[in-house]
Short mmCIF file of N, CA and C in Angstrom, two decimals:
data_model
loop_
_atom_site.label_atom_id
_atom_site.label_comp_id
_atom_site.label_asym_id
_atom_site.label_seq_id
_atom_site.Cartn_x
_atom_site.Cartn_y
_atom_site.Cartn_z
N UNK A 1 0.85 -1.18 0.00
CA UNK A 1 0.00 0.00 0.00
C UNK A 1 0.89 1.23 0.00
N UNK A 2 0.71 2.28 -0.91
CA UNK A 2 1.52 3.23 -0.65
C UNK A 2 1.52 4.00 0.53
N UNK A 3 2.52 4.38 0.86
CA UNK A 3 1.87 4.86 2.72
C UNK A 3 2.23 6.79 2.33
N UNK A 4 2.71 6.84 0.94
CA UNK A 4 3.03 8.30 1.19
C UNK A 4 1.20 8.93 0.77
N UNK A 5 0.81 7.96 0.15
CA UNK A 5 -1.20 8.01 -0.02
C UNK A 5 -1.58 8.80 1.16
N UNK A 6 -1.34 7.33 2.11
CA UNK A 6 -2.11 7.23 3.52
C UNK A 6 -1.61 8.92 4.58
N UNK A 7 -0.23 8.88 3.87
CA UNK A 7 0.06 10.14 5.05
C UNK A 7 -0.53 11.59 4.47
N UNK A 8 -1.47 11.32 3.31
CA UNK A 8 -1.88 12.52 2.86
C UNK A 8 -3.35 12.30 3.85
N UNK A 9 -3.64 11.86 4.11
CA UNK A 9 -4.60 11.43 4.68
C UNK A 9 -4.90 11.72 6.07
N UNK A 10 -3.56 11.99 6.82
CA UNK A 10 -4.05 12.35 8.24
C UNK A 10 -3.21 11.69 8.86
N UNK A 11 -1.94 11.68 8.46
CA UNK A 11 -0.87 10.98 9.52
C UNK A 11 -0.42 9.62 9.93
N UNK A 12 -1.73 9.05 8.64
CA UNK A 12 -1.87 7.61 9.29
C UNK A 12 -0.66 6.38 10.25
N UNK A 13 0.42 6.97 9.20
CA UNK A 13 1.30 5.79 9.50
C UNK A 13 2.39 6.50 9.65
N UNK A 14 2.56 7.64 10.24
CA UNK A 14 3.40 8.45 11.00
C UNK A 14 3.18 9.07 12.45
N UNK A 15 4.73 9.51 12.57
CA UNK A 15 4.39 10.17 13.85
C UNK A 15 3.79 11.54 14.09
N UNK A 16 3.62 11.86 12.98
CA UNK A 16 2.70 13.37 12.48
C UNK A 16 1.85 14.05 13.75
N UNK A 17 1.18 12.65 13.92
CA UNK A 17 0.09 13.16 15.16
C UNK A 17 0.79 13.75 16.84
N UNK A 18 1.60 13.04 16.37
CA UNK A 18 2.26 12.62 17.96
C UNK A 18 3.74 13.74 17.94
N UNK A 19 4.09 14.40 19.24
CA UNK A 19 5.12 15.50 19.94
C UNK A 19 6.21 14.26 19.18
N UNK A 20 7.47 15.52 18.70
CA UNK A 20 8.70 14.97 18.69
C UNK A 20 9.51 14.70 19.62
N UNK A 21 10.46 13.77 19.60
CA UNK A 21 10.78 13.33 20.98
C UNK A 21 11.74 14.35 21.35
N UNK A 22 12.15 14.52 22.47
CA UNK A 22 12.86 16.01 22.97
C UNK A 22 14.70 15.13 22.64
N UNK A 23 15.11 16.10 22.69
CA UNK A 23 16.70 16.47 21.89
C UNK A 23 17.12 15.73 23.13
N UNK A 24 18.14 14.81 23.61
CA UNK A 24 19.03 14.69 24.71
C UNK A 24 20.18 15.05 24.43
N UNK A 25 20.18 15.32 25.39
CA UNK A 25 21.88 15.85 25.79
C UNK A 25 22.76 15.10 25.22
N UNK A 26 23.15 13.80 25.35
CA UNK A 26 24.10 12.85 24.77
C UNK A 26 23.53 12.47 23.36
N UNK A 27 24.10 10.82 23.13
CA UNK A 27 23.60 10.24 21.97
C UNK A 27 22.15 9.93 21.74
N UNK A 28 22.10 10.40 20.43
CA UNK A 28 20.58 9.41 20.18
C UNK A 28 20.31 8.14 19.78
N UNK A 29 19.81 7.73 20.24
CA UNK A 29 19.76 5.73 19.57
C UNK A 29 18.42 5.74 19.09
N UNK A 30 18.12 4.67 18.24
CA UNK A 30 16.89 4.51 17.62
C UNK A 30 16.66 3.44 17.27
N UNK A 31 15.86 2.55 17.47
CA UNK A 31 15.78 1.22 16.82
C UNK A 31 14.95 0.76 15.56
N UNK A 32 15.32 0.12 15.01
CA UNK A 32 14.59 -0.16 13.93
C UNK A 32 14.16 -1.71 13.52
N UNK A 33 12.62 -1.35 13.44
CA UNK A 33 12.13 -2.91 13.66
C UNK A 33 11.38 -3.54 12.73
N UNK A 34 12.25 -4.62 11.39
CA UNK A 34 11.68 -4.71 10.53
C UNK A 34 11.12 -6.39 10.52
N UNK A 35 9.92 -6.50 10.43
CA UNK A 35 9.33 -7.62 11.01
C UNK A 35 9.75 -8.41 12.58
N UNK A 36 10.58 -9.68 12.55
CA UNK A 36 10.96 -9.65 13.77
C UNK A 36 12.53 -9.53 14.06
N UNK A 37 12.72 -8.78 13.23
CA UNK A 37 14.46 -7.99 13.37
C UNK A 37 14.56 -6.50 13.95
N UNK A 38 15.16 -6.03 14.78
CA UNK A 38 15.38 -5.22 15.33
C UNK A 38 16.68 -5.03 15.73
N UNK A 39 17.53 -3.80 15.51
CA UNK A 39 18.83 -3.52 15.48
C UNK A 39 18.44 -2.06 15.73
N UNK A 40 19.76 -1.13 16.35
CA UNK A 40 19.94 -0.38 17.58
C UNK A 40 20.61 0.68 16.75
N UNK A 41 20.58 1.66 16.24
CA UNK A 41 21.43 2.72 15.69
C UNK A 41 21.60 4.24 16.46
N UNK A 42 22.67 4.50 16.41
CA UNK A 42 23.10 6.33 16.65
C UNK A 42 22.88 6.93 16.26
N UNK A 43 22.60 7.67 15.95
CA UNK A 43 22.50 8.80 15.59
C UNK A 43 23.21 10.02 14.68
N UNK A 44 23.76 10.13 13.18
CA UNK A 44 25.28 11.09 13.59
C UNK A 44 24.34 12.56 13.66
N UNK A 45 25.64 13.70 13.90
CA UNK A 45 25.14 15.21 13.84
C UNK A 45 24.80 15.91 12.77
N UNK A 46 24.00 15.19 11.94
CA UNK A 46 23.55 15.93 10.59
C UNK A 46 22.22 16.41 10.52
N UNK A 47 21.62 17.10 9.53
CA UNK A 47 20.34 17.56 9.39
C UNK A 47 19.47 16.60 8.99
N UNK A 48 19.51 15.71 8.30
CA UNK A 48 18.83 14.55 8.13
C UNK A 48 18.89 13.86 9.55
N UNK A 49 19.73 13.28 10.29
CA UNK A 49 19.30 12.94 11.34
C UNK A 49 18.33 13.97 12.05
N UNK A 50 18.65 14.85 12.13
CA UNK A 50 17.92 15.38 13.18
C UNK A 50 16.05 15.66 12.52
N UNK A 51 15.93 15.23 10.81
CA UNK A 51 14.67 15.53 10.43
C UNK A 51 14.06 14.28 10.39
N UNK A 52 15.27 13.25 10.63
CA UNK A 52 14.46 11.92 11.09
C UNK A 52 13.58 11.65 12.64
N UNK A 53 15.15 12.30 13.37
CA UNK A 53 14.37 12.64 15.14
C UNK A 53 13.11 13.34 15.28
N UNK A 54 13.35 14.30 14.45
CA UNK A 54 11.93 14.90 14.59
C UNK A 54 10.83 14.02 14.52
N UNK A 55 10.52 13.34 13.43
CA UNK A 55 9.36 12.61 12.77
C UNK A 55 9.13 11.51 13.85
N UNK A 56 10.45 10.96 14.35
CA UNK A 56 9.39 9.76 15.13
C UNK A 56 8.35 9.68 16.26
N UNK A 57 7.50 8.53 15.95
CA UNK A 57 7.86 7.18 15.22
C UNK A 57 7.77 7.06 14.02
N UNK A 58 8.06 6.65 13.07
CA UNK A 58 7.64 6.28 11.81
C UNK A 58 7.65 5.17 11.44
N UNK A 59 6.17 4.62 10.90
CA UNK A 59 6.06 3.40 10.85
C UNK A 59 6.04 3.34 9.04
N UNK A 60 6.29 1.97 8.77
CA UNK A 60 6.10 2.01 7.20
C UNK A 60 6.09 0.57 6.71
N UNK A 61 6.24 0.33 5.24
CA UNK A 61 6.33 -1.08 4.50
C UNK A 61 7.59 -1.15 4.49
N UNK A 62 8.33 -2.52 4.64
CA UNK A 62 9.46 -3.09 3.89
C UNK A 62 9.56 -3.27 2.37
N UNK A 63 10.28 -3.35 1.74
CA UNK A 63 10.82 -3.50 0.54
C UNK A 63 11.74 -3.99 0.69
N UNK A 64 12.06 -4.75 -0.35
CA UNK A 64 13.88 -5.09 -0.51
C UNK A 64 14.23 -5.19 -1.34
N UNK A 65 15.66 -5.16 -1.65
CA UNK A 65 16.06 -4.76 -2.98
C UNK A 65 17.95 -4.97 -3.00
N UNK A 66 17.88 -6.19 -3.53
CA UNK A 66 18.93 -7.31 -3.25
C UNK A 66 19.13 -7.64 -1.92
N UNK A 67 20.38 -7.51 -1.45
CA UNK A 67 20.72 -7.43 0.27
C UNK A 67 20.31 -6.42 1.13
N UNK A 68 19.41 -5.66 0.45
CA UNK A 68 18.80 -4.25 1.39
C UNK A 68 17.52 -4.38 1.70
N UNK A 69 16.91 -3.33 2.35
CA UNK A 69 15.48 -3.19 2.63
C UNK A 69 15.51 -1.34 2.49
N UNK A 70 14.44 -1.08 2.27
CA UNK A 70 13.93 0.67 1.84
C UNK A 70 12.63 0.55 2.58
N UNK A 71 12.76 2.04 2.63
CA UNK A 71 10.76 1.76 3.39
C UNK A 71 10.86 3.78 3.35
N UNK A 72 9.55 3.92 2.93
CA UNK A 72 9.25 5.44 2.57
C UNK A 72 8.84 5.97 4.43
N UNK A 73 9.26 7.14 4.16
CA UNK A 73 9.34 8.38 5.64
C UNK A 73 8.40 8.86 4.98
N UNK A 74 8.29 9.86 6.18
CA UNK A 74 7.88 11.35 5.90
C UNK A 74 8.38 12.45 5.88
N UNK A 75 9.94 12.09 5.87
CA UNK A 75 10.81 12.76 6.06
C UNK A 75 11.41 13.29 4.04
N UNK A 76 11.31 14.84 4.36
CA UNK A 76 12.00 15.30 3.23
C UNK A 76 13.18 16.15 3.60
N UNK A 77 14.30 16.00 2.77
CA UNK A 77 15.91 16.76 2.88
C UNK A 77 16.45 16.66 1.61
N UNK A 78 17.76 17.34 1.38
CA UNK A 78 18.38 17.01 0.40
C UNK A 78 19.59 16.17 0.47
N UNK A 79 20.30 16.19 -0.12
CA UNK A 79 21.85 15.83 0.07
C UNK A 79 22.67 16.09 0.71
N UNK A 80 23.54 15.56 1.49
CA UNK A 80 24.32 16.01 2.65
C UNK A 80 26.32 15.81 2.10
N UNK A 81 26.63 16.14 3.14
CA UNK A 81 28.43 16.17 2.61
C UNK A 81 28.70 14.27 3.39
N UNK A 82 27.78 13.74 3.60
CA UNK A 82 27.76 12.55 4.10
C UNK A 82 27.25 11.34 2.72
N UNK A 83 26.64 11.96 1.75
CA UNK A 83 25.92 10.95 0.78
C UNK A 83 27.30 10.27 0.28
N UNK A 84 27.05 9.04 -0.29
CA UNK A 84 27.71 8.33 -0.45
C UNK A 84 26.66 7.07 -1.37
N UNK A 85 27.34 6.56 -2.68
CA UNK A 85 26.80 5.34 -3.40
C UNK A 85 27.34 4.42 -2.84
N UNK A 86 28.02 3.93 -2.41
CA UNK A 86 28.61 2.81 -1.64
C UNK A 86 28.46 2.82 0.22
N UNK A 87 27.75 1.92 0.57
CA UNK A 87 27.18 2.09 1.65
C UNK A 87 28.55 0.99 2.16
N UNK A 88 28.70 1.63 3.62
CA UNK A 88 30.26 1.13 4.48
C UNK A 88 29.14 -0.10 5.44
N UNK A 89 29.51 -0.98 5.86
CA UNK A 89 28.76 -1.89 7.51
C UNK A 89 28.84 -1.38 8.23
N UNK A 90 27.12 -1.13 8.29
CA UNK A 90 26.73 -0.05 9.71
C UNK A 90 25.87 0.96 9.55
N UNK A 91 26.16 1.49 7.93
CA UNK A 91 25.95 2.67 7.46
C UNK A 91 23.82 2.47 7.40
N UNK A 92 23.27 3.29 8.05
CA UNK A 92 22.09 3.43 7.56
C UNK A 92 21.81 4.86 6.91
N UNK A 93 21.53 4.85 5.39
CA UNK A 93 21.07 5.80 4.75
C UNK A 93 19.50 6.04 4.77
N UNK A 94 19.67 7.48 4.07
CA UNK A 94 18.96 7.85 3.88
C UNK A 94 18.75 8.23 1.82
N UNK A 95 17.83 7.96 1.61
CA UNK A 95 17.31 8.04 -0.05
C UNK A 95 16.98 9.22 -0.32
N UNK A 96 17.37 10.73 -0.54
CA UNK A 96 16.58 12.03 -0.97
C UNK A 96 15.90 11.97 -1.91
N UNK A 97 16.03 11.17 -2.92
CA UNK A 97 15.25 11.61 -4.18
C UNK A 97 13.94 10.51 -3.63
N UNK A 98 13.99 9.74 -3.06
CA UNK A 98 12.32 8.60 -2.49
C UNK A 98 11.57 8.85 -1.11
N UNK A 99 12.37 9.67 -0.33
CA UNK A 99 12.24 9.92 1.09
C UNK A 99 12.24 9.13 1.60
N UNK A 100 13.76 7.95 1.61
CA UNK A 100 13.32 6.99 2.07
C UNK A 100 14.47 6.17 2.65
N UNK A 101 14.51 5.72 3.74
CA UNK A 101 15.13 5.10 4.45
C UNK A 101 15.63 3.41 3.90
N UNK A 102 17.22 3.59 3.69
CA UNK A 102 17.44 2.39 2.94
C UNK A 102 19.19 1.64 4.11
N UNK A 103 18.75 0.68 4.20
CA UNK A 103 20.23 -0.11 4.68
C UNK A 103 20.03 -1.34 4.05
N UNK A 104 21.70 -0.90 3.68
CA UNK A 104 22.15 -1.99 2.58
C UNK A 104 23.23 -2.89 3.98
N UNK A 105 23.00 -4.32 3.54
CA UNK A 105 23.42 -5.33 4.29
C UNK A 105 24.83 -6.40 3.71
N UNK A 106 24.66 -6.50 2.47
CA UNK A 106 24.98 -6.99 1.21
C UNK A 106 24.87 -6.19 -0.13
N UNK A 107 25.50 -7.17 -0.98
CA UNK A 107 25.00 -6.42 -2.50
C UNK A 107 24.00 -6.08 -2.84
N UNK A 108 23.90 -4.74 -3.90
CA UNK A 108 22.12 -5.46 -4.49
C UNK A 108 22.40 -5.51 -5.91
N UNK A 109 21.57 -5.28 -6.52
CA UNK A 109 21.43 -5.30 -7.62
C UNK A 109 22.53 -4.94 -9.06
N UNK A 110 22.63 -3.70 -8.39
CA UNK A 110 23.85 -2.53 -9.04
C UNK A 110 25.20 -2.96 -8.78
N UNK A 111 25.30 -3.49 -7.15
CA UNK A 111 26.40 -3.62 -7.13
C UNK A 111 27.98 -4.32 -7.83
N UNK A 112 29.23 -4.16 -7.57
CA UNK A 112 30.19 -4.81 -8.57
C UNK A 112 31.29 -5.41 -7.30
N UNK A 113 30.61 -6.54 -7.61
CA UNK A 113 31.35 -7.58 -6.24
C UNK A 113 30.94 -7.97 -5.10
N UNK A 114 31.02 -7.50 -4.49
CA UNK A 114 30.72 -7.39 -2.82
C UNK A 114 29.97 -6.13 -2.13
N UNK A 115 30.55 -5.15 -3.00
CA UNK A 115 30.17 -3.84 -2.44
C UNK A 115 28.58 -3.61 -2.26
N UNK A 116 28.04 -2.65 -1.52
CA UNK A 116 26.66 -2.00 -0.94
C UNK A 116 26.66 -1.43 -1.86
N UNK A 117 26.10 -1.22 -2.97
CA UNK A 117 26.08 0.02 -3.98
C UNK A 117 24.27 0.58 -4.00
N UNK A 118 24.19 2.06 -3.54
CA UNK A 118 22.74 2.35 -3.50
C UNK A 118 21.96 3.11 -4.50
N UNK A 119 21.16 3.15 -5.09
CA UNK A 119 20.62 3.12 -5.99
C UNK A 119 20.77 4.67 -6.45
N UNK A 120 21.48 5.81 -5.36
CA UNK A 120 21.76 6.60 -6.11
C UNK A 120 22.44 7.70 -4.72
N UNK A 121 23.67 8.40 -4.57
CA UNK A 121 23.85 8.46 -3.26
C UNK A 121 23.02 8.81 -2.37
N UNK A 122 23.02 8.45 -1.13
CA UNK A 122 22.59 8.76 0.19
C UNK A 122 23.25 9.05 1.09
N UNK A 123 22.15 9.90 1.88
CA UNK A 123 22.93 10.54 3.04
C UNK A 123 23.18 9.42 4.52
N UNK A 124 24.18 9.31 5.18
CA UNK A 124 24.63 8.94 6.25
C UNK A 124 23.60 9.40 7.12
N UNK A 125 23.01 8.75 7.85
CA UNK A 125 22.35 9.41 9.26
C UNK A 125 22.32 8.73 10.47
N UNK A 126 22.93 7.21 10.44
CA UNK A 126 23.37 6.89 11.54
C UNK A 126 23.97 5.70 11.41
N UNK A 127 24.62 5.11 12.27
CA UNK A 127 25.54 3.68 12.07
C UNK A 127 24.95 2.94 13.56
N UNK A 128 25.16 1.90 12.95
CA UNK A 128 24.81 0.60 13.95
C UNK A 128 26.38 -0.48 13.81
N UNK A 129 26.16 -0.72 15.19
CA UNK A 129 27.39 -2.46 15.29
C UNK A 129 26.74 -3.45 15.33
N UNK A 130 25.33 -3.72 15.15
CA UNK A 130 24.27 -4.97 15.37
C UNK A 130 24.47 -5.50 14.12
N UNK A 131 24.43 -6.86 13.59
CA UNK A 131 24.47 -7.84 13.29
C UNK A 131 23.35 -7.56 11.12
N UNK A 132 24.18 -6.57 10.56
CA UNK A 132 22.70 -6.41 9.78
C UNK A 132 21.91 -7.64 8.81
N UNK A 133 22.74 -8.78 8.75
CA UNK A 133 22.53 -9.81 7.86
C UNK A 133 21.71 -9.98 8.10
N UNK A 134 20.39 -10.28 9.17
CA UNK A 134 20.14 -10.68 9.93
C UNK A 134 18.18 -9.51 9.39
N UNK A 135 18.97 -8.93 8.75
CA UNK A 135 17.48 -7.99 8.02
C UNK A 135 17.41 -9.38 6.47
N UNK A 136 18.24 -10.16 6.37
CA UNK A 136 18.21 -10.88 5.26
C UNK A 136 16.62 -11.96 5.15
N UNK A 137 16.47 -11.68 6.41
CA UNK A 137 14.95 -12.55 6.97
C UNK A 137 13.50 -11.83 6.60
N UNK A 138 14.31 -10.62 6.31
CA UNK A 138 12.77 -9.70 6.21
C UNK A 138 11.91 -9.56 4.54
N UNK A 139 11.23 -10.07 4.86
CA UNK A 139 10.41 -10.30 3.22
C UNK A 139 8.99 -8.91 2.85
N UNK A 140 9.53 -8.68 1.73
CA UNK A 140 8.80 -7.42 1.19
C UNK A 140 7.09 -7.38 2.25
N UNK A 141 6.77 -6.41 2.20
CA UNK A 141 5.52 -6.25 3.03
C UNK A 141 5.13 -6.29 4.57
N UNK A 142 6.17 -6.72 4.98
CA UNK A 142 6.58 -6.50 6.72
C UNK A 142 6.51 -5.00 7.33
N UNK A 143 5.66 -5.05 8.23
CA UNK A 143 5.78 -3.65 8.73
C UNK A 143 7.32 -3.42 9.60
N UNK A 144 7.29 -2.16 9.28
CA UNK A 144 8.43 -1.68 10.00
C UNK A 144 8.49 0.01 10.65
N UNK A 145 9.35 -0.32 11.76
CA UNK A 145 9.17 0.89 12.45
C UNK A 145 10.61 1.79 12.83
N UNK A 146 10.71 2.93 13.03
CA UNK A 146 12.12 3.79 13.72
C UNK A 146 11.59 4.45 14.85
N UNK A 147 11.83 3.98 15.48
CA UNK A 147 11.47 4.36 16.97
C UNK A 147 12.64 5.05 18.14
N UNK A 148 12.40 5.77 19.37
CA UNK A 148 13.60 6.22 20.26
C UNK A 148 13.62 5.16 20.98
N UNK A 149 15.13 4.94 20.90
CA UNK A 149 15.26 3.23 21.58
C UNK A 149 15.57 3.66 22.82
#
């Protein structure tokens, strides 16, 4: 179902309705929970992170797309001095041109070898040390969420 539909609609499947969570002092962590996988990410100091913090929770569909998964926000930004086509282990991007939240785990499609290659650069907005293979379980249509962990 397209959910960028539904969020014309009244917030449905965002945190639209709901207060942004307040700024802490230290790190931000966030978890992200795609069917029954869940892994723990930071936060870095960029504007995309912080237009992701704003928005949560945000709930959405899985997709996948080779060794990755994508899932549409409600979050809009542009390009950062962080985008990058080759996604590093750990790296969770962000998609500007889809609004959309993508971690690459493995190859996908594009890629040449081994490498994370993403469908067109993205911005850095936070890194995880959790285990990402492990999103390799998650099959298109799984709800998923970014939540303050």
């Amino acid at each position: 179902m397209p959910t960028n539909f539904l969020r014309r609609l009244g917030g449905v499947l965002t945190g639209s309705m709901t207060r942004a969570p307040k700024r802490p002092d230290g790190p931000r962590w966030v978890t992200v929970t795609a069917g029954r996988v869940a892994i723990r990410a930071e936060l870095l100091e960029t504007k995309t992170a912080d237009r992701i913090w704003a928005q949560l929770p945000i709930y959405s569909t899985a997709e996948t797309w080779g060794q990755s998964i994508h899932f549409e926000t409600p979050v809009e930004t542009g390009r950062d001095g962080t985008a990058k086509a080759v996604a590093s282990p750990g790296d969770i991007c962000f998609w500007t041109e889809d609004d959309r939240i993508i971690v690459a785990f493995g190859p996908t499609p594009i890629s040449k070898g081994a490498e994370m290659r993403l469908p067109k650069p993205c911005n850095v907005w936070a890194r995880t040390r959790d285990d990402l293979s492990l999103l390799k379980n998650v099959t298109p249509g799984e709800k998923v969420s970014v939540t303050v962990a």
